Coordinates of N, CA and C in Angstrom, one line a residue:
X1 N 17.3 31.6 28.2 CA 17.2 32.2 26.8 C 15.8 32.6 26.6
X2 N 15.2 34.0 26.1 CA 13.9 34.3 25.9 C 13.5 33.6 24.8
X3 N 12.3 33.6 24.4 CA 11.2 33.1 23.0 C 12.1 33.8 21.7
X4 N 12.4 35.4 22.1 CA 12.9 36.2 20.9 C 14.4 35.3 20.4
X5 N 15.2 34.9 21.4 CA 16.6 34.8 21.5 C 16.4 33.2 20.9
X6 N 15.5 32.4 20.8 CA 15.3 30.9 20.4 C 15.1 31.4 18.8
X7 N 13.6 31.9 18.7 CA 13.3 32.2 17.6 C 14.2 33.2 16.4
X8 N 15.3 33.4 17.3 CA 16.4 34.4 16.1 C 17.5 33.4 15.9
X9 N 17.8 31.7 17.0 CA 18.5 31.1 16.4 C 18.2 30.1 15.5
X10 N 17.1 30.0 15.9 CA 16.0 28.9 14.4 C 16.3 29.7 13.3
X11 N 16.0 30.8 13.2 CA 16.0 31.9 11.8 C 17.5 31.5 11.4
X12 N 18.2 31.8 12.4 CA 19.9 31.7 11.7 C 20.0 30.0 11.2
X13 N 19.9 29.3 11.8 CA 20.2 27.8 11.5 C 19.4 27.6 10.0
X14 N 18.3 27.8 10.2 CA 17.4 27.7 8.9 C 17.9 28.6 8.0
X15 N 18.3 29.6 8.2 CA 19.1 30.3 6.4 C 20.8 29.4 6.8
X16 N 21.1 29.3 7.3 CA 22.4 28.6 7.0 C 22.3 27.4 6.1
X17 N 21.3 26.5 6.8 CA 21.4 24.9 5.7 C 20.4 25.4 4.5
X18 N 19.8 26.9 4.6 CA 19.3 27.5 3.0 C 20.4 27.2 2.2
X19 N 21.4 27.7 2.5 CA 22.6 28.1 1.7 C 23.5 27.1 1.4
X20 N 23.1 25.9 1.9 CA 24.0 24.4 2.1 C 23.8 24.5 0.3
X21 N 25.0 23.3 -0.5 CA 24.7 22.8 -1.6 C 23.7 22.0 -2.0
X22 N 23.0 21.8 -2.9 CA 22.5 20.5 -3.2 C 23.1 19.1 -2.2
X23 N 24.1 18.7 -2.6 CA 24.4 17.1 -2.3 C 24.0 17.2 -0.8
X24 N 24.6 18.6 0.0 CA 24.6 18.7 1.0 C 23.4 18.4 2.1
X25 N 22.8 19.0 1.6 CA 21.3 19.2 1.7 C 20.0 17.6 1.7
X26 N 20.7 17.2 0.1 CA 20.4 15.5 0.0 C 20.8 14.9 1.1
X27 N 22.6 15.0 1.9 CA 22.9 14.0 2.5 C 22.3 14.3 4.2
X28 N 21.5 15.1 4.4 CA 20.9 15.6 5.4 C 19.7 15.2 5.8
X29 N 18.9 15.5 4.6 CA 17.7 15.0 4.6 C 17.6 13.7 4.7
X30 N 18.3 12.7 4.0 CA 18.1 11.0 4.1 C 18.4 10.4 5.3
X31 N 19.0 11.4 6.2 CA 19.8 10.8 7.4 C 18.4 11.2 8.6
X32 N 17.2 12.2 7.9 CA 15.8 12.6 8.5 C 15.0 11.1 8.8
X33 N 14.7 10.8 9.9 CA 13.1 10.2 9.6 C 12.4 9.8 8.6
X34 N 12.2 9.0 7.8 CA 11.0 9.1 6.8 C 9.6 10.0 7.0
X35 N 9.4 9.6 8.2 CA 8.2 10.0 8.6 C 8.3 11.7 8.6
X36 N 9.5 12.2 8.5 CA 9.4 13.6 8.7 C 9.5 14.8 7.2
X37 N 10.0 13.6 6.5 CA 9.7 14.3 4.9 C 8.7 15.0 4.1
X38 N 7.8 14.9 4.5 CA 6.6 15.7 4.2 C 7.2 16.7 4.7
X39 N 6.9 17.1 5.8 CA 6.9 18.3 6.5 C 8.4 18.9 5.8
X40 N 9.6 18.3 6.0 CA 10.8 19.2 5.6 C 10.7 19.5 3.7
X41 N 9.7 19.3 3.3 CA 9.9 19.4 1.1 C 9.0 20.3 1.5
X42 N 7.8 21.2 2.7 CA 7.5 21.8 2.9 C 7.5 23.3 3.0
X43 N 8.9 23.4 3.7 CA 9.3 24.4 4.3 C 9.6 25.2 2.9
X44 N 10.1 25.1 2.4 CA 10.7 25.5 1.3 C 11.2 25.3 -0.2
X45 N 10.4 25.8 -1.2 CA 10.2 25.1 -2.6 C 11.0 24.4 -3.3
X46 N 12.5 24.9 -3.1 CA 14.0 24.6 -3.3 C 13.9 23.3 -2.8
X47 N 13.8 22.7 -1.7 CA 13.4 21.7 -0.8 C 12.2 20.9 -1.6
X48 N 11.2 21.6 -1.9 CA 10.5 20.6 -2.4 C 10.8 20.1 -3.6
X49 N 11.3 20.9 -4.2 CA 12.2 20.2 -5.6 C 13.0 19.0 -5.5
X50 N 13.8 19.2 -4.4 CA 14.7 18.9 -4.2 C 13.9 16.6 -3.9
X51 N 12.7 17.0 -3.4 CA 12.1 16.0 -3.1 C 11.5 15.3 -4.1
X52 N 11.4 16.1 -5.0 CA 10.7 15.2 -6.3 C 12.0 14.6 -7.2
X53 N 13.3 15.7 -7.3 CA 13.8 15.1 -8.5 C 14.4 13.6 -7.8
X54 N 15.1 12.7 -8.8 CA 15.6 11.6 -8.5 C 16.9 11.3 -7.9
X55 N 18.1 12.6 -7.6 CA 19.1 12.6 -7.2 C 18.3 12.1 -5.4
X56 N 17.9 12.7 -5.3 CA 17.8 12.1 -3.6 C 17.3 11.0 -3.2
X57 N 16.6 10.5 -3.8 CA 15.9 9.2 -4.3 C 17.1 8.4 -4.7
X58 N 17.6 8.6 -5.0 CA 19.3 7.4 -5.9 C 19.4 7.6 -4.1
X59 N 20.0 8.2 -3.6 CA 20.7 8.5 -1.9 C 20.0 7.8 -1.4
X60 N 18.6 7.9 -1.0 CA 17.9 7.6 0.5 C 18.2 5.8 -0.3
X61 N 17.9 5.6 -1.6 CA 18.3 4.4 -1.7 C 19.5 3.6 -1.1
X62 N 20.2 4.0 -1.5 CA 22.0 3.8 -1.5 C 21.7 3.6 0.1
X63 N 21.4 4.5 0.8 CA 21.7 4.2 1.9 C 21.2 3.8 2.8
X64 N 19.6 3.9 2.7 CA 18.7 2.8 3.5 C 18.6 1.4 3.3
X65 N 18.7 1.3 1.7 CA 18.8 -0.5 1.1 C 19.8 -0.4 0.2
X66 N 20.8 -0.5 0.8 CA 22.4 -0.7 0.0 C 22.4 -1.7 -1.1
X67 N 21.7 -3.3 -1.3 CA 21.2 -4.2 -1.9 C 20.6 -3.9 -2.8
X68 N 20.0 -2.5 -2.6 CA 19.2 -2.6 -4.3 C 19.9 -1.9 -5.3
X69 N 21.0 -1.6 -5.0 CA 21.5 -0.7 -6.1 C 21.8 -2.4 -6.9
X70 N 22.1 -3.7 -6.6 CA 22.9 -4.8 -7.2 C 21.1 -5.7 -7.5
X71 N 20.3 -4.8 -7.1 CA 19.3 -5.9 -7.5 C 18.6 -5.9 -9.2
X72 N 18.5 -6.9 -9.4 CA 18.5 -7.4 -10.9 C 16.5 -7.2 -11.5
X73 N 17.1 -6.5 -12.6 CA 15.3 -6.2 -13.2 C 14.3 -7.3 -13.1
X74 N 12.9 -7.8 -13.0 CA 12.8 -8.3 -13.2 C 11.5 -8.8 -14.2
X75 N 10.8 -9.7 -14.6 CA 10.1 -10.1 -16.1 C 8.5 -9.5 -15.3
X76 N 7.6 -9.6 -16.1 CA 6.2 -9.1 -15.3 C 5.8 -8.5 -15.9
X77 N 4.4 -8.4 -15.5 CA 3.4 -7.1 -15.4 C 3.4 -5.6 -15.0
X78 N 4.2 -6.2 -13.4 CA 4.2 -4.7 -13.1 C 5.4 -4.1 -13.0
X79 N 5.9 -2.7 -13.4 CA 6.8 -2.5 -13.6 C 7.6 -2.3 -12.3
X80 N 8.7 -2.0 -12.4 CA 9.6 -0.9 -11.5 C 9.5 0.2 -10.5
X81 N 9.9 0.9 -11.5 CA 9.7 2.4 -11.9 C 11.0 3.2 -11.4
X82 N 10.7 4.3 -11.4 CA 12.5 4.8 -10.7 C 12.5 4.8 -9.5
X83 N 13.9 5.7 -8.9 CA 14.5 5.7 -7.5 C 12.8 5.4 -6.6
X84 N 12.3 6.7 -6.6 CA 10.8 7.1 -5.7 C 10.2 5.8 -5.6
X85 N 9.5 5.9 -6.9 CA 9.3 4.2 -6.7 C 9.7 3.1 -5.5
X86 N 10.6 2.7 -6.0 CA 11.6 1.6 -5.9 C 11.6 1.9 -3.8
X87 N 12.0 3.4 -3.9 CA 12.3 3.4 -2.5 C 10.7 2.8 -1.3
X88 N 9.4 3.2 -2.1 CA 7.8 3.3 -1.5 C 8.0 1.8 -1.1
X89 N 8.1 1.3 -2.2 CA 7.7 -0.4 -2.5 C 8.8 -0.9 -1.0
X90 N 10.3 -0.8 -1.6 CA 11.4 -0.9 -0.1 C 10.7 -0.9 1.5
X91 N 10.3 0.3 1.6 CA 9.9 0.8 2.5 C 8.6 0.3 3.0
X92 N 7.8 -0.1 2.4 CA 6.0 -0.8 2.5 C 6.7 -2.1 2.8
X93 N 7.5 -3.1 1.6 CA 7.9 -4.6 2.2 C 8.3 -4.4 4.1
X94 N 9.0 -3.3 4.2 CA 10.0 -3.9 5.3 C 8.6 -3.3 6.6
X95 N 8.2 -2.4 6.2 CA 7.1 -1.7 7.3 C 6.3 -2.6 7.7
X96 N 5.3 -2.8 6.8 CA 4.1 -3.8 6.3 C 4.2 -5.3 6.7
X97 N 5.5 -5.7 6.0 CA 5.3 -7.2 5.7 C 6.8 -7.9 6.5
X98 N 7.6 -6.9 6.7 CA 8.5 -7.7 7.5 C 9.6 -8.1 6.8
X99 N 9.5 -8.0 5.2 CA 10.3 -9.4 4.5 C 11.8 -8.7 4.0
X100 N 12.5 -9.8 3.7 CA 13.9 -9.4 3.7 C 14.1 -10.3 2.6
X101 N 15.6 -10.0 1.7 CA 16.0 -10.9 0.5 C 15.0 -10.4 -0.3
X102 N 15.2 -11.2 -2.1 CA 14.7 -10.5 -3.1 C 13.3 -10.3 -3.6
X103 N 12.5 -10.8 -2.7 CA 11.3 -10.7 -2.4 C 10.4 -9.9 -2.0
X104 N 11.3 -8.9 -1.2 CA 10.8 -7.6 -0.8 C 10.6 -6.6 -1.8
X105 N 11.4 -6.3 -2.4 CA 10.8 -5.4 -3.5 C 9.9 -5.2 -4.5
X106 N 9.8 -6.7 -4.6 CA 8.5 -6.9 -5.5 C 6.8 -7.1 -4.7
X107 N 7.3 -7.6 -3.7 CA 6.0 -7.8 -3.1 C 5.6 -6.1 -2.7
X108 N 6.5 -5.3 -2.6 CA 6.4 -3.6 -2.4 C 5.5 -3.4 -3.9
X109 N 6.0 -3.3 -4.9 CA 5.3 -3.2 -6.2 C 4.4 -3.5 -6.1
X110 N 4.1 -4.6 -5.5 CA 2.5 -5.6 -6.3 C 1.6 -4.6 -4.8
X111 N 1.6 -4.6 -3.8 CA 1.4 -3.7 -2.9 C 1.1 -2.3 -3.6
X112 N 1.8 -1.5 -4.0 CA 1.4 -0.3 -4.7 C 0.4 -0.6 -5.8
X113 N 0.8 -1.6 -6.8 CA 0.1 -1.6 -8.0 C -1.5 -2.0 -7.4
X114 N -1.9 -2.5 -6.6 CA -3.4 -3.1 -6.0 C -3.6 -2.0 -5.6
X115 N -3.6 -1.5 -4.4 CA -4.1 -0.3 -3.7 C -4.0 0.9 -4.5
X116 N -3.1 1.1 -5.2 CA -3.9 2.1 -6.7 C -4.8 2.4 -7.5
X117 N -4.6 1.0 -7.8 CA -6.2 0.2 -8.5 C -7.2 0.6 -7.9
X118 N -7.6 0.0 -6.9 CA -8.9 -0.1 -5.9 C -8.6 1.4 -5.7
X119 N -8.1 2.1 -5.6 CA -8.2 3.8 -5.4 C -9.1 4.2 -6.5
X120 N -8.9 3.8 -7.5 CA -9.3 4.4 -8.7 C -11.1 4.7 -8.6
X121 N -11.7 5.5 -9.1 CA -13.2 6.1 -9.3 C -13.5 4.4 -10.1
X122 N -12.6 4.3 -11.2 CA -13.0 3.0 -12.4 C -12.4 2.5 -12.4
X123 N -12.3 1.1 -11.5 CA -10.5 0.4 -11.7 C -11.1 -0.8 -12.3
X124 N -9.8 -1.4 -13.0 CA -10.1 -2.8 -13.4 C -10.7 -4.1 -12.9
X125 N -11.4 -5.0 -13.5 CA -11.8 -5.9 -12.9 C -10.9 -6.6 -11.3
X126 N -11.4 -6.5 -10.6 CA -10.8 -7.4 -9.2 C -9.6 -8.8 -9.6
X127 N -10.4 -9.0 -10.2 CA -10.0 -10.8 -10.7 C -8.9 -10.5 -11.9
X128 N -8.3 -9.6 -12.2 CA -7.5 -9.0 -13.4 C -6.8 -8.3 -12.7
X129 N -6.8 -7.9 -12.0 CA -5.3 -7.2 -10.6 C -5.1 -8.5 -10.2
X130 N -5.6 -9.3 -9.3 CA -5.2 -10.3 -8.5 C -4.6 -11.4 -9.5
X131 N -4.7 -11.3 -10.8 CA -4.4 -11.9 -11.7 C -2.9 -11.9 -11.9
X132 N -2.5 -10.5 -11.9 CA -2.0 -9.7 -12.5 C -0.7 -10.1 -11.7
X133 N -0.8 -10.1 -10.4 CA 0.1 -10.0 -9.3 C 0.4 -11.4 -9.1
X134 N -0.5 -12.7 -9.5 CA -0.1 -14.2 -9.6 C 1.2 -13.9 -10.9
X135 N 0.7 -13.6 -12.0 CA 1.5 -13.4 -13.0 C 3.2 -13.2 -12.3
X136 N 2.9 -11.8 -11.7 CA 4.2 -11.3 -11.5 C 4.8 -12.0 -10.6
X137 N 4.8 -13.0 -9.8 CA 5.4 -13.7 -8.9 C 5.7 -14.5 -9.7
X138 N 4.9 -15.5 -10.3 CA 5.3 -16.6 -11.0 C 6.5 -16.2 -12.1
X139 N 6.3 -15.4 -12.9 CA 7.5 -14.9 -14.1 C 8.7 -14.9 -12.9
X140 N 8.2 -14.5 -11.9 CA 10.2 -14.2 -11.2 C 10.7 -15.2 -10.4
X141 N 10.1 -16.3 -10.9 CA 10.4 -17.9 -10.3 C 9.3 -18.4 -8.9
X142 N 8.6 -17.8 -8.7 CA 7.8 -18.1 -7.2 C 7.0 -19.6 -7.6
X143 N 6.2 -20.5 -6.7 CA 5.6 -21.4 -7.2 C 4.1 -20.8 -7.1
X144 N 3.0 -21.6 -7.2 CA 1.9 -21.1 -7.5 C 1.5 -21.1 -6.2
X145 N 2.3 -22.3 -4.9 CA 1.4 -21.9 -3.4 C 2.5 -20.6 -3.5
X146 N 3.6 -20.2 -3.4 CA 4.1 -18.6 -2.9 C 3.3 -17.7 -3.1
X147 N 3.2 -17.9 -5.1 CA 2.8 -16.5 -5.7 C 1.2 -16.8 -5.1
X148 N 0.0 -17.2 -4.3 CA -1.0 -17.3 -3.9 C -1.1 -16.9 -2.3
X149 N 0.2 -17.2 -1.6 CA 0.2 -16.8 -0.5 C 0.3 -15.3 -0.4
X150 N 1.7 -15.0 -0.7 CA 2.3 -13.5 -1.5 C 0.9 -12.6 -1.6
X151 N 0.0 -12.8 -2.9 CA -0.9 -12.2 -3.1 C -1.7 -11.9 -2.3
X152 N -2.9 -13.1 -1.5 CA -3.5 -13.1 -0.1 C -2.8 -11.9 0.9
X153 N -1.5 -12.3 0.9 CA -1.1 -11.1 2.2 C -1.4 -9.5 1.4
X154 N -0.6 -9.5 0.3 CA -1.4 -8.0 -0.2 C -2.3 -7.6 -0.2
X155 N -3.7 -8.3 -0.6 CA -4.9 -8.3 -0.3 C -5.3 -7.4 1.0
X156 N -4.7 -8.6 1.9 CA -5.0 -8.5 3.3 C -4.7 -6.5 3.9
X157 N -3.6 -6.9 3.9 CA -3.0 -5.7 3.8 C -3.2 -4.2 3.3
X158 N -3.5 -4.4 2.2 CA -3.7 -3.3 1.2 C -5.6 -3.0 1.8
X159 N -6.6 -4.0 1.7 CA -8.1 -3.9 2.7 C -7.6 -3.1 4.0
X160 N -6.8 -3.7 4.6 CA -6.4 -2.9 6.1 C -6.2 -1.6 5.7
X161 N -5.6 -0.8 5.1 CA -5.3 0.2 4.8 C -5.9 1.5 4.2
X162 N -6.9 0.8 3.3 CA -7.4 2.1 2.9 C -8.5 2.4 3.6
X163 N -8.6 4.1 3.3 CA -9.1 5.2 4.0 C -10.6 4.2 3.9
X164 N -11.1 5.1 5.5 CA -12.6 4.6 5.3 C -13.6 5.2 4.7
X165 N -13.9 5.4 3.7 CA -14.3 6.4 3.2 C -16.0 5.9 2.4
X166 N -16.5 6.1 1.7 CA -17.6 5.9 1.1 C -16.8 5.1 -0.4
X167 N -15.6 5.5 -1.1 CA -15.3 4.9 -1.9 C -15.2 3.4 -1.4
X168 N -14.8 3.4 0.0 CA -13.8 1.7 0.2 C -15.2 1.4 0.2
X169 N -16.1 1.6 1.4 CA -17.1 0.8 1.5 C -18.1 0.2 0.3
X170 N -18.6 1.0 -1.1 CA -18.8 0.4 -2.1 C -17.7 -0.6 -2.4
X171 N -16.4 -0.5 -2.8 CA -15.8 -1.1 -3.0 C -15.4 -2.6 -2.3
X172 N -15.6 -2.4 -1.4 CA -15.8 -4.1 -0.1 C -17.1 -4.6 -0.5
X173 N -18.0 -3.7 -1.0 CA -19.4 -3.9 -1.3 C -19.3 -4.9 -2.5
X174 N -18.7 -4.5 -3.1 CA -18.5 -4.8 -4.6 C -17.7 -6.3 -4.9
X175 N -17.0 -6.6 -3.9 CA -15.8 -7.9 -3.9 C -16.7 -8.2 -3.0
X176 N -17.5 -7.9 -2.2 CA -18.9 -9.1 -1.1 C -19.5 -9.8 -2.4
X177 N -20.4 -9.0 -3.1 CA -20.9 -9.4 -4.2 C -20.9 -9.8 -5.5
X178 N -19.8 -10.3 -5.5 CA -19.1 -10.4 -6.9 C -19.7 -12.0 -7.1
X179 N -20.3 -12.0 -8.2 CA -20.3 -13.7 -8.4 C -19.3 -14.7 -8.7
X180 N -19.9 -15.5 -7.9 CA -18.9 -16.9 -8.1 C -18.6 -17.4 -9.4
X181 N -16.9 -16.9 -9.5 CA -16.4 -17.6 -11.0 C -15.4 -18.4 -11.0
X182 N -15.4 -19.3 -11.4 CA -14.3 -20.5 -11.6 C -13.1 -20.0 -12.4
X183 N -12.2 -20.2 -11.5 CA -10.8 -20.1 -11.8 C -9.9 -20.1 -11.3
X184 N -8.4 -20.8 -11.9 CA -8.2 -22.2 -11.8 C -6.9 -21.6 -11.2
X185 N -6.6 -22.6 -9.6 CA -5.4 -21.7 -8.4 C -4.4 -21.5 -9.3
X186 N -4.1 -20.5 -9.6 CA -3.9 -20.1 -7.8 C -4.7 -18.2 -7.9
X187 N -5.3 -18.6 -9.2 CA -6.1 -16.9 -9.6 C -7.2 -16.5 -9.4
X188 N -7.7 -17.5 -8.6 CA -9.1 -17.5 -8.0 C -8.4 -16.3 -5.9
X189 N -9.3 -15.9 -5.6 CA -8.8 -14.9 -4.8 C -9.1 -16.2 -3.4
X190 N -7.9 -15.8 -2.0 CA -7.6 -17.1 -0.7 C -9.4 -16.6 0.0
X191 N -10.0 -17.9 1.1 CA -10.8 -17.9 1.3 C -10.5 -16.7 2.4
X192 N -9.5 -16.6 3.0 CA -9.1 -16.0 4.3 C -8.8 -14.1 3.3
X193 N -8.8 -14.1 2.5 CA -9.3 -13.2 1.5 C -10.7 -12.2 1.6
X194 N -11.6 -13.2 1.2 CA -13.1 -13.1 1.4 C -13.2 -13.1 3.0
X195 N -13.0 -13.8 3.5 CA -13.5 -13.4 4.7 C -12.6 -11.9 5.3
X196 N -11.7 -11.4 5.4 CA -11.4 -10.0 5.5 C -12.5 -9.2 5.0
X197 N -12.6 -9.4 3.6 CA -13.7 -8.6 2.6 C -15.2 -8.5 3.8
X198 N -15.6 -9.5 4.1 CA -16.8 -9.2 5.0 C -16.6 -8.9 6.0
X199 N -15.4 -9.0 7.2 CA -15.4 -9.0 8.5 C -14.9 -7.2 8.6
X200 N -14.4 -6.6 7.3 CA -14.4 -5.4 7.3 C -15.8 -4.6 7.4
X201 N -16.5 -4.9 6.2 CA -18.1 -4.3 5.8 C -18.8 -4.6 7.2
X202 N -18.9 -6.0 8.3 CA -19.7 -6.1 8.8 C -19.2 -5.3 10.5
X203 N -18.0 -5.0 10.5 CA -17.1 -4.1 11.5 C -17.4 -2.9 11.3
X204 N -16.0 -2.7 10.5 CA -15.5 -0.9 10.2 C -17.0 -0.3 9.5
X205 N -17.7 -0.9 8.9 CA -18.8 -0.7 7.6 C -20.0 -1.0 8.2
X206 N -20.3 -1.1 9.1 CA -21.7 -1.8 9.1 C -22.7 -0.2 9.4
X207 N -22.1 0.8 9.5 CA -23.4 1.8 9.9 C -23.3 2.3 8.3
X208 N -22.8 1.9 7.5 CA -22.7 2.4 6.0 C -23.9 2.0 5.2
X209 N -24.3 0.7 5.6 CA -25.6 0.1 5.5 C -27.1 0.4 5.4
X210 N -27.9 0.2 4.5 CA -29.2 0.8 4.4 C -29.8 -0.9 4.8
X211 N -31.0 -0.9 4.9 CA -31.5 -2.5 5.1 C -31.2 -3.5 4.1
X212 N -31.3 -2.9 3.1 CA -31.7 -4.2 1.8 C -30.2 -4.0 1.6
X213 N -29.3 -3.5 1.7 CA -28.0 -3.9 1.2 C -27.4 -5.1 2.2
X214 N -27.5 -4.7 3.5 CA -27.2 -5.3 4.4 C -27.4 -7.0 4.2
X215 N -28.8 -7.3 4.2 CA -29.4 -8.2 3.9 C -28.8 -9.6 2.6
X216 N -28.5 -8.1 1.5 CA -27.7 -8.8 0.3 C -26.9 -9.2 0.6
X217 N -25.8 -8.4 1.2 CA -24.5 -9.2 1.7 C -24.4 -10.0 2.7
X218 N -25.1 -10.1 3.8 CA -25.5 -11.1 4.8 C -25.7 -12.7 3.9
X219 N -26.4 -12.6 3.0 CA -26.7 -13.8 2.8 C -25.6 -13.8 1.5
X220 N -25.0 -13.5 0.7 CA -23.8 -13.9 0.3 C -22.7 -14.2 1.0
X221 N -22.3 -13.6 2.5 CA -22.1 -14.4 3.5 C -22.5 -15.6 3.9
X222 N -23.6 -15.7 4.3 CA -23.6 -17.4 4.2 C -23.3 -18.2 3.4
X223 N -23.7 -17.7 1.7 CA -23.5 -18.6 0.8 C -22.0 -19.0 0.9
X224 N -21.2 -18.3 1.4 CA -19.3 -18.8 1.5 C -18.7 -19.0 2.8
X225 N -19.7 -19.0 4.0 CA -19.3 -19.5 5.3 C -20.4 -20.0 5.9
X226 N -19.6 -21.1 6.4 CA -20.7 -21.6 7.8 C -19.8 -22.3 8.8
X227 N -20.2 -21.9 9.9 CA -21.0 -20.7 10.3 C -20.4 -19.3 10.4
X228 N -21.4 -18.6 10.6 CA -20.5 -16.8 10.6 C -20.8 -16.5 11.6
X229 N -20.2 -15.6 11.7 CA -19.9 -15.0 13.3 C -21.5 -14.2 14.0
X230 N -21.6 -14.4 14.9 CA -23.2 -13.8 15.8 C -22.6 -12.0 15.6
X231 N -21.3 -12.1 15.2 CA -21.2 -10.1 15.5 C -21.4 -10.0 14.0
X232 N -21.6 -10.4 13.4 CA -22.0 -9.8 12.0 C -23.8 -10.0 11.6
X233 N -24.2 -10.6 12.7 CA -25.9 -10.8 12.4 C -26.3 -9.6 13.5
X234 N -27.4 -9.0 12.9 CA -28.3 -7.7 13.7 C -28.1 -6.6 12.6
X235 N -29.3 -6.4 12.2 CA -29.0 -4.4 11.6 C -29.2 -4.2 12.2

């Protein structure tokens, strides 16, 4: 078959599922890749509608995590939110973290709600998210070692993730140097916390460095470990 003879059956297939219904169209797309949904709300504006409203969103739910259509609201801080939502949070637990049972959806939330924050140009105090996210475990029955573990992994996780950019690195800058404040477990932030915070800056971050910053954070490093690692000494 020539290039012409390919490219006139793409054209026909692509105006045929043009012309599919709505549901149709929904039940097609959910049965796609995740990973390939960008690209398909792309092609075509109809499509991209189709991507924002919530009907398809109710679907990819229904059928990826059949369990949450029966899962129960829960008390907190952070909220919900609809299908879209609900499906990110789904999809980050099971990617991310692995976890299964009723636990996954929320630890998805608290996951979004953190790395939004720290996105932000002006986000809230550090110690008032991480607060925030003890809160929300505890209200849904967790104990204070879970809701402390729970949180630590998001932390962990959510640092791994963002872009490397000039924002993160102030921002790792900024939780290096934050002064020591007493407060009382489980809302004080895990040691294995802080040390991600520096092992990123002195890794991923270290040519981001001017001398005297360097220096600052080196020795707030020591003041919370000993010994530290010989790859984090040298400008």
């Amino acid at each position: 078959m020539t290039n012409g003879s390919n490219d006139d059956a793409l054209v026909s297939v692509e105006n045929f599922i043009g012309k599919l219904p709505d549901h149709l169209l929904i039940e097609i797309f959910i049965r796609v890749p995740v990973t390939e949904w960008a690209h398909i709300s792309c092609v075509r504006k109809h499509w991209a509608n189709l991507f924002r409203g919530e009907c398809l969103w109710q679907a990819a739910l229904v059928k990826s995590y059949p369990s949450a259509s029966q899962a129960k609201r829960w008390p907190g801080p952070i909220p919900r939110g609809l299908s879209r939502r609900r499906f990110a949070a789904l999809y980050i637990s099971k990617q991310i973290f692995s976890l299964d049972g009723d636990i996954n959806e929320i630890v998805g939330h608290a996951y979004l709600f953190l790395k939004e924050h720290l996105e932000l140009s002006t986000m809230p105090p550090p110690a008032v998210l991480h607060g925030t996210m003890i809160d929300q475990f505890m209200a849904c029955g967790k104990s204070r070692d879970v809701a402390n573990e729970l949180a630590s992994q998001i932390w962990i996780a959510v640092l791994d993730n963002l872009e490397e950019n000039e924002h993160t690195f102030l921002l790792l800058k900024q939780l290096a140097q934050e002064a020591d404040v007493f407060l009382p477990y489980p809302y004080s932030r895990s040691i294995k916390v802080q040390w991600r915070v520096f092992e990123k800056l002195f890794t991923d971050f270290r040519d981001c460095f001017n001398h005297v910053d360097y220096y600052d954070v080196l020795s707030c490093a020591k003041n919370r470990f000993q010994p530290i690692p010989s790859a984090w000494l040298g400008y």
